[in-house]
């Protein structure tokens, strides 16, 4: 758990021919997040939780073949390591004013190579992933703070309010204000039923 929360990338080898490899699950989740808005986010959240529970169960039962001296993490290919480094960078620092060139330099790659590699493995562009991370940060801020939407737009890394509204609506199928209102209403409804 500690390794996962510290951002270490962990995945396991398939236990059978019927099990989908984790790298394919990751590609599927990225596409779900990109194409299905808020519904896709909920689906991915549940699938990630289920995958983590399966990994824990495999490890607890001793069935996991995914072992290394690092304690269960498999070695990843050079390309996958670069991809995961970019994903981690964007997840941790999405609010910064990034360009593809700066992202590539940060992880020690040529920008053209970084773009091709990222699209090959993740199925989306680096900028699309960055935008997803910024929208996810905005969603968290909308739900956990009373900050003004204008402030949230800039705190999430968007350069303009119009681009924030456009990307948020494209990802979540609703405006930030409506998202905040619906989520708070849903939370209040759950609390009153308890």
PDB file of C-alpha atoms in Angstrom:
ATOM      1  CA  UNK A   1       0.000   0.000   0.000  1.00  0.00           C
ATOM      2  CA  UNK A   2       2.808   2.420   0.912  1.00  0.00           C
ATOM      3  CA  UNK A   3       4.567   1.836  -2.413  1.00  0.00           C
ATOM      4  CA  UNK A   4       1.345   2.462  -4.333  1.00  0.00           C
ATOM      5  CA  UNK A   5       0.505   5.650  -2.434  1.00  0.00           C
ATOM      6  CA  UNK A   6       4.021   6.965  -3.054  1.00  0.00           C
ATOM      7  CA  UNK A   7       3.368   6.726  -6.786  1.00  0.00           C
ATOM      8  CA  UNK A   8       5.277   3.566  -7.626  1.00  0.00           C
ATOM      9  CA  UNK A   9       3.961   1.831 -10.711  1.00  0.00           C
ATOM     10  CA  UNK A  10       3.008  -1.745  -9.874  1.00  0.00           C
ATOM     11  CA  UNK A  11       1.501  -4.343 -12.121  1.00  0.00           C
ATOM     12  CA  UNK A  12       1.396  -8.094 -12.216  1.00  0.00           C
ATOM     13  CA  UNK A  13       1.796 -10.713 -14.884  1.00  0.00           C
ATOM     14  CA  UNK A  14      -1.474 -12.315 -16.023  1.00  0.00           C
ATOM     15  CA  UNK A  15      -2.261 -15.397 -13.959  1.00  0.00           C
ATOM     16  CA  UNK A  16      -3.906 -17.129 -16.895  1.00  0.00           C
ATOM     17  CA  UNK A  17      -4.347 -16.741 -20.635  1.00  0.00           C
ATOM     18  CA  UNK A  18      -7.850 -15.397 -19.978  1.00  0.00           C
ATOM     19  CA  UNK A  19      -6.639 -12.496 -17.806  1.00  0.00           C
ATOM     20  CA  UNK A  20      -6.119  -9.154 -19.522  1.00  0.00           C
ATOM     21  CA  UNK A  21      -2.557  -7.805 -19.082  1.00  0.00           C
ATOM     22  CA  UNK A  22      -2.365  -4.691 -16.900  1.00  0.00           C
ATOM     23  CA  UNK A  23      -0.853  -2.553 -19.667  1.00  0.00           C
ATOM     24  CA  UNK A  24      -3.947  -3.241 -21.812  1.00  0.00           C
ATOM     25  CA  UNK A  25      -6.193  -2.381 -18.868  1.00  0.00           C
ATOM     26  CA  UNK A  26      -4.335   0.920 -18.541  1.00  0.00           C
ATOM     27  CA  UNK A  27      -4.912   1.689 -22.236  1.00  0.00           C
ATOM     28  CA  UNK A  28      -8.600   0.824 -21.827  1.00  0.00           C
ATOM     29  CA  UNK A  29      -8.927   3.080 -18.782  1.00  0.00           C
ATOM     30  CA  UNK A  30      -7.247   5.991 -20.566  1.00  0.00           C
ATOM     31  CA  UNK A  31      -9.685   5.627 -23.472  1.00  0.00           C
ATOM     32  CA  UNK A  32     -12.672   5.391 -21.105  1.00  0.00           C
ATOM     33  CA  UNK A  33     -11.591   8.583 -19.354  1.00  0.00           C
ATOM     34  CA  UNK A  34     -11.106  10.360 -22.669  1.00  0.00           C
ATOM     35  CA  UNK A  35     -14.363   9.287 -24.307  1.00  0.00           C
ATOM     36  CA  UNK A  36     -17.017   8.785 -21.641  1.00  0.00           C
ATOM     37  CA  UNK A  37     -16.923  11.799 -19.324  1.00  0.00           C
ATOM     38  CA  UNK A  38     -18.164  11.451 -15.774  1.00  0.00           C
ATOM     39  CA  UNK A  39     -19.613   7.991 -16.431  1.00  0.00           C
ATOM     40  CA  UNK A  40     -16.221   6.815 -17.709  1.00  0.00           C
ATOM     41  CA  UNK A  41     -14.533   8.205 -14.599  1.00  0.00           C
ATOM     42  CA  UNK A  42     -16.849   6.194 -12.356  1.00  0.00           C
ATOM     43  CA  UNK A  43     -16.327   3.021 -14.377  1.00  0.00           C
ATOM     44  CA  UNK A  44     -12.547   3.415 -14.308  1.00  0.00           C
ATOM     45  CA  UNK A  45     -12.561   4.105 -10.572  1.00  0.00           C
ATOM     46  CA  UNK A  46     -14.454   0.871  -9.895  1.00  0.00           C
ATOM     47  CA  UNK A  47     -12.262  -1.142 -12.287  1.00  0.00           C
ATOM     48  CA  UNK A  48      -9.062   0.190 -10.688  1.00  0.00           C
ATOM     49  CA  UNK A  49     -10.354  -0.693  -7.224  1.00  0.00           C
ATOM     50  CA  UNK A  50     -11.284  -4.183  -8.430  1.00  0.00           C
ATOM     51  CA  UNK A  51      -7.853  -4.674 -10.010  1.00  0.00           C
ATOM     52  CA  UNK A  52      -6.076  -3.577  -6.835  1.00  0.00           C
ATOM     53  CA  UNK A  53      -8.198  -5.965  -4.776  1.00  0.00           C
ATOM     54  CA  UNK A  54      -7.370  -8.830  -7.158  1.00  0.00           C
ATOM     55  CA  UNK A  55      -3.657  -8.005  -6.891  1.00  0.00           C
ATOM     56  CA  UNK A  56      -3.880  -7.969  -3.100  1.00  0.00           C
ATOM     57  CA  UNK A  57      -5.751 -11.292  -3.081  1.00  0.00           C
ATOM     58  CA  UNK A  58      -3.210 -12.892  -5.424  1.00  0.00           C
ATOM     59  CA  UNK A  59      -0.342 -11.633  -3.286  1.00  0.00           C
ATOM     60  CA  UNK A  60      -1.992 -12.746  -0.036  1.00  0.00           C
ATOM     61  CA  UNK A  61      -2.676 -16.229  -1.364  1.00  0.00           C
ATOM     62  CA  UNK A  62       0.866 -16.557  -2.715  1.00  0.00           C
ATOM     63  CA  UNK A  63      -0.473 -17.253  -6.211  1.00  0.00           C
ATOM     64  CA  UNK A  64       1.229 -14.270  -7.797  1.00  0.00           C
ATOM     65  CA  UNK A  65       4.020 -15.099 -10.157  1.00  0.00           C
ATOM     66  CA  UNK A  66       4.765 -11.393 -10.302  1.00  0.00           C
ATOM     67  CA  UNK A  67       7.768 -11.324  -8.109  1.00  0.00           C
ATOM     68  CA  UNK A  68      11.001  -9.462  -8.118  1.00  0.00           C
ATOM     69  CA  UNK A  69      13.429  -8.531  -5.422  1.00  0.00           C
ATOM     70  CA  UNK A  70      11.563  -5.210  -5.261  1.00  0.00           C
ATOM     71  CA  UNK A  71       8.622  -7.047  -3.730  1.00  0.00           C
ATOM     72  CA  UNK A  72       6.072  -7.820  -6.409  1.00  0.00           C
ATOM     73  CA  UNK A  73       6.643  -5.200  -9.083  1.00  0.00           C
ATOM     74  CA  UNK A  74       7.522  -6.446 -12.513  1.00  0.00           C
ATOM     75  CA  UNK A  75      10.242  -4.909 -14.569  1.00  0.00           C
ATOM     76  CA  UNK A  76       8.808  -2.759 -17.293  1.00  0.00           C
ATOM     77  CA  UNK A  77      10.253  -2.142 -20.720  1.00  0.00           C
ATOM     78  CA  UNK A  78      12.278   0.966 -21.414  1.00  0.00           C
ATOM     79  CA  UNK A  79       9.382   2.472 -23.398  1.00  0.00           C
ATOM     80  CA  UNK A  80       6.859   1.670 -20.673  1.00  0.00           C
ATOM     81  CA  UNK A  81       9.119   3.216 -18.031  1.00  0.00           C
ATOM     82  CA  UNK A  82       9.301   6.467 -20.053  1.00  0.00           C
ATOM     83  CA  UNK A  83       5.512   6.420 -20.511  1.00  0.00           C
ATOM     84  CA  UNK A  84       4.934   5.860 -16.794  1.00  0.00           C
ATOM     85  CA  UNK A  85       7.398   8.628 -15.897  1.00  0.00           C
ATOM     86  CA  UNK A  86       5.420  11.058 -18.062  1.00  0.00           C
ATOM     87  CA  UNK A  87       2.100   9.927 -16.559  1.00  0.00           C
ATOM     88  CA  UNK A  88       3.482  10.307 -13.030  1.00  0.00           C
ATOM     89  CA  UNK A  89       4.874  13.769 -13.819  1.00  0.00           C
ATOM     90  CA  UNK A  90       1.547  14.937 -15.215  1.00  0.00           C
ATOM     91  CA  UNK A  91      -0.422  13.457 -12.326  1.00  0.00           C
ATOM     92  CA  UNK A  92       1.779  15.110  -9.721  1.00  0.00           C
ATOM     93  CA  UNK A  93       2.301  18.493 -11.396  1.00  0.00           C
ATOM     94  CA  UNK A  94      -0.557  19.001 -13.859  1.00  0.00           C
ATOM     95  CA  UNK A  95      -1.240  22.570 -12.755  1.00  0.00           C
ATOM     96  CA  UNK A  96       2.147  23.758 -13.981  1.00  0.00           C
ATOM     97  CA  UNK A  97       2.406  25.526 -17.368  1.00  0.00           C
ATOM     98  CA  UNK A  98       3.588  22.562 -19.431  1.00  0.00           C
ATOM     99  CA  UNK A  99       4.518  22.247 -23.084  1.00  0.00           C
ATOM    100  CA  UNK A 100       5.332  18.935 -24.760  1.00  0.00           C
ATOM    101  CA  UNK A 101       8.928  20.094 -25.113  1.00  0.00           C
ATOM    102  CA  UNK A 102       9.207  20.874 -21.391  1.00  0.00           C
ATOM    103  CA  UNK A 103       7.563  17.581 -20.397  1.00  0.00           C
ATOM    104  CA  UNK A 104       9.927  15.621 -22.649  1.00  0.00           C
ATOM    105  CA  UNK A 105      12.963  17.472 -21.298  1.00  0.00           C
ATOM    106  CA  UNK A 106      11.826  16.824 -17.714  1.00  0.00           C
ATOM    107  CA  UNK A 107      11.892  13.059 -18.319  1.00  0.00           C
ATOM    108  CA  UNK A 108      15.018  13.162 -20.496  1.00  0.00           C
ATOM    109  CA  UNK A 109      13.465  12.535 -23.911  1.00  0.00           C
ATOM    110  CA  UNK A 110      13.284  14.212 -27.308  1.00  0.00           C
ATOM    111  CA  UNK A 111       9.816  15.772 -27.725  1.00  0.00           C
ATOM    112  CA  UNK A 112       9.033  13.969 -30.997  1.00  0.00           C
ATOM    113  CA  UNK A 113       9.999  10.609 -29.527  1.00  0.00           C
ATOM    114  CA  UNK A 114       8.041  11.327 -26.328  1.00  0.00           C
ATOM    115  CA  UNK A 115       4.880  12.148 -28.296  1.00  0.00           C
ATOM    116  CA  UNK A 116       5.110   9.013 -30.464  1.00  0.00           C
ATOM    117  CA  UNK A 117       5.914   6.759 -27.509  1.00  0.00           C
ATOM    118  CA  UNK A 118       3.125   8.167 -25.364  1.00  0.00           C
ATOM    119  CA  UNK A 119       0.529   7.757 -28.097  1.00  0.00           C
ATOM    120  CA  UNK A 120       1.763   4.250 -28.918  1.00  0.00           C
ATOM    121  CA  UNK A 121       1.435   3.040 -25.334  1.00  0.00           C
ATOM    122  CA  UNK A 122      -1.396   5.193 -23.976  1.00  0.00           C
ATOM    123  CA  UNK A 123      -3.505   5.667 -27.080  1.00  0.00           C
ATOM    124  CA  UNK A 124      -3.822   9.433 -26.505  1.00  0.00           C
ATOM    125  CA  UNK A 125      -1.561  12.449 -26.801  1.00  0.00           C
ATOM    126  CA  UNK A 126       0.481  13.887 -23.957  1.00  0.00           C
ATOM    127  CA  UNK A 127      -1.617  17.059 -24.086  1.00  0.00           C
ATOM    128  CA  UNK A 128      -4.867  15.055 -23.885  1.00  0.00           C
ATOM    129  CA  UNK A 129      -3.522  13.276 -20.792  1.00  0.00           C
ATOM    130  CA  UNK A 130      -2.469  16.608 -19.273  1.00  0.00           C
ATOM    131  CA  UNK A 131      -5.942  18.006 -19.915  1.00  0.00           C
ATOM    132  CA  UNK A 132      -7.540  14.958 -18.260  1.00  0.00           C
ATOM    133  CA  UNK A 133      -5.342  15.454 -15.210  1.00  0.00           C
ATOM    134  CA  UNK A 134      -6.260  19.141 -15.023  1.00  0.00           C
ATOM    135  CA  UNK A 135      -9.980  18.402 -15.288  1.00  0.00           C
ATOM    136  CA  UNK A 136      -9.643  15.732 -12.581  1.00  0.00           C
ATOM    137  CA  UNK A 137      -7.893  18.274 -10.330  1.00  0.00           C
ATOM    138  CA  UNK A 138     -10.658  20.790 -11.029  1.00  0.00           C
ATOM    139  CA  UNK A 139     -13.277  18.166 -10.121  1.00  0.00           C
ATOM    140  CA  UNK A 140     -11.539  17.527  -6.795  1.00  0.00           C
ATOM    141  CA  UNK A 141     -11.332  21.259  -6.061  1.00  0.00           C
ATOM    142  CA  UNK A 142     -14.976  21.786  -6.978  1.00  0.00           C
ATOM    143  CA  UNK A 143     -16.011  19.058  -4.539  1.00  0.00           C
ATOM    144  CA  UNK A 144     -13.630  19.781  -1.689  1.00  0.00           C
ATOM    145  CA  UNK A 145     -13.420  23.578  -1.613  1.00  0.00           C
ATOM    146  CA  UNK A 146     -15.681  26.593  -1.850  1.00  0.00           C
ATOM    147  CA  UNK A 147     -13.235  28.364  -4.153  1.00  0.00           C
ATOM    148  CA  UNK A 148     -14.636  30.394  -7.021  1.00  0.00           C
ATOM    149  CA  UNK A 149     -14.785  28.584 -10.337  1.00  0.00           C
ATOM    150  CA  UNK A 150     -12.511  31.223 -11.864  1.00  0.00           C
ATOM    151  CA  UNK A 151      -9.847  30.470  -9.238  1.00  0.00           C
ATOM    152  CA  UNK A 152     -10.268  26.725  -9.729  1.00  0.00           C
ATOM    153  CA  UNK A 153      -9.717  27.142 -13.473  1.00  0.00           C
ATOM    154  CA  UNK A 154      -6.346  28.776 -12.935  1.00  0.00           C
ATOM    155  CA  UNK A 155      -5.394  26.598  -9.935  1.00  0.00           C
ATOM    156  CA  UNK A 156      -5.957  23.548 -12.156  1.00  0.00           C
ATOM    157  CA  UNK A 157      -3.468  24.786 -14.737  1.00  0.00           C
ATOM    158  CA  UNK A 158      -5.771  26.160 -17.417  1.00  0.00           C
ATOM    159  CA  UNK A 159      -4.446  29.262 -19.163  1.00  0.00           C
ATOM    160  CA  UNK A 160      -7.905  30.743 -19.755  1.00  0.00           C
ATOM    161  CA  UNK A 161     -11.389  30.435 -18.364  1.00  0.00           C
ATOM    162  CA  UNK A 162     -12.805  29.665 -21.811  1.00  0.00           C
ATOM    163  CA  UNK A 163     -10.458  26.696 -22.315  1.00  0.00           C
ATOM    164  CA  UNK A 164     -11.311  25.473 -18.809  1.00  0.00           C
ATOM    165  CA  UNK A 165     -15.063  25.585 -19.484  1.00  0.00           C
ATOM    166  CA  UNK A 166     -14.646  23.939 -22.890  1.00  0.00           C
ATOM    167  CA  UNK A 167     -12.456  21.072 -21.632  1.00  0.00           C
ATOM    168  CA  UNK A 168     -14.523  20.546 -18.482  1.00  0.00           C
ATOM    169  CA  UNK A 169     -17.771  20.357 -20.456  1.00  0.00           C
ATOM    170  CA  UNK A 170     -16.200  18.045 -23.028  1.00  0.00           C
ATOM    171  CA  UNK A 171     -14.924  15.697 -20.316  1.00  0.00           C
ATOM    172  CA  UNK A 172     -17.818  15.821 -17.845  1.00  0.00           C
ATOM    173  CA  UNK A 173     -20.761  16.605 -20.152  1.00  0.00           C
ATOM    174  CA  UNK A 174     -21.726  19.567 -17.959  1.00  0.00           C
ATOM    175  CA  UNK A 175     -20.476  22.916 -16.723  1.00  0.00           C
ATOM    176  CA  UNK A 176     -18.283  23.166 -13.604  1.00  0.00           C
ATOM    177  CA  UNK A 177     -21.082  24.910 -11.686  1.00  0.00           C
ATOM    178  CA  UNK A 178     -23.600  22.218 -12.579  1.00  0.00           C
ATOM    179  CA  UNK A 179     -21.086  19.489 -11.692  1.00  0.00           C
ATOM    180  CA  UNK A 180     -20.469  21.045  -8.267  1.00  0.00           C
ATOM    181  CA  UNK A 181     -24.202  21.479  -7.620  1.00  0.00           C
ATOM    182  CA  UNK A 182     -25.138  17.937  -8.704  1.00  0.00           C
ATOM    183  CA  UNK A 183     -22.340  16.308  -6.715  1.00  0.00           C
ATOM    184  CA  UNK A 184     -23.148  18.312  -3.584  1.00  0.00           C
ATOM    185  CA  UNK A 185     -26.864  17.555  -3.963  1.00  0.00           C
ATOM    186  CA  UNK A 186     -26.062  13.843  -4.345  1.00  0.00           C
ATOM    187  CA  UNK A 187     -23.863  13.946  -1.241  1.00  0.00           C
ATOM    188  CA  UNK A 188     -26.543  15.767   0.769  1.00  0.00           C
ATOM    189  CA  UNK A 189     -29.131  13.238  -0.385  1.00  0.00           C
ATOM    190  CA  UNK A 190     -26.935  10.327   0.735  1.00  0.00           C
ATOM    191  CA  UNK A 191     -26.380  11.964   4.130  1.00  0.00           C
ATOM    192  CA  UNK A 192     -30.088  12.531   4.727  1.00  0.00           C
ATOM    193  CA  UNK A 193     -30.848   8.900   3.853  1.00  0.00           C
ATOM    194  CA  UNK A 194     -28.275   7.678   6.396  1.00  0.00           C
TER     195      UNK A 194
END
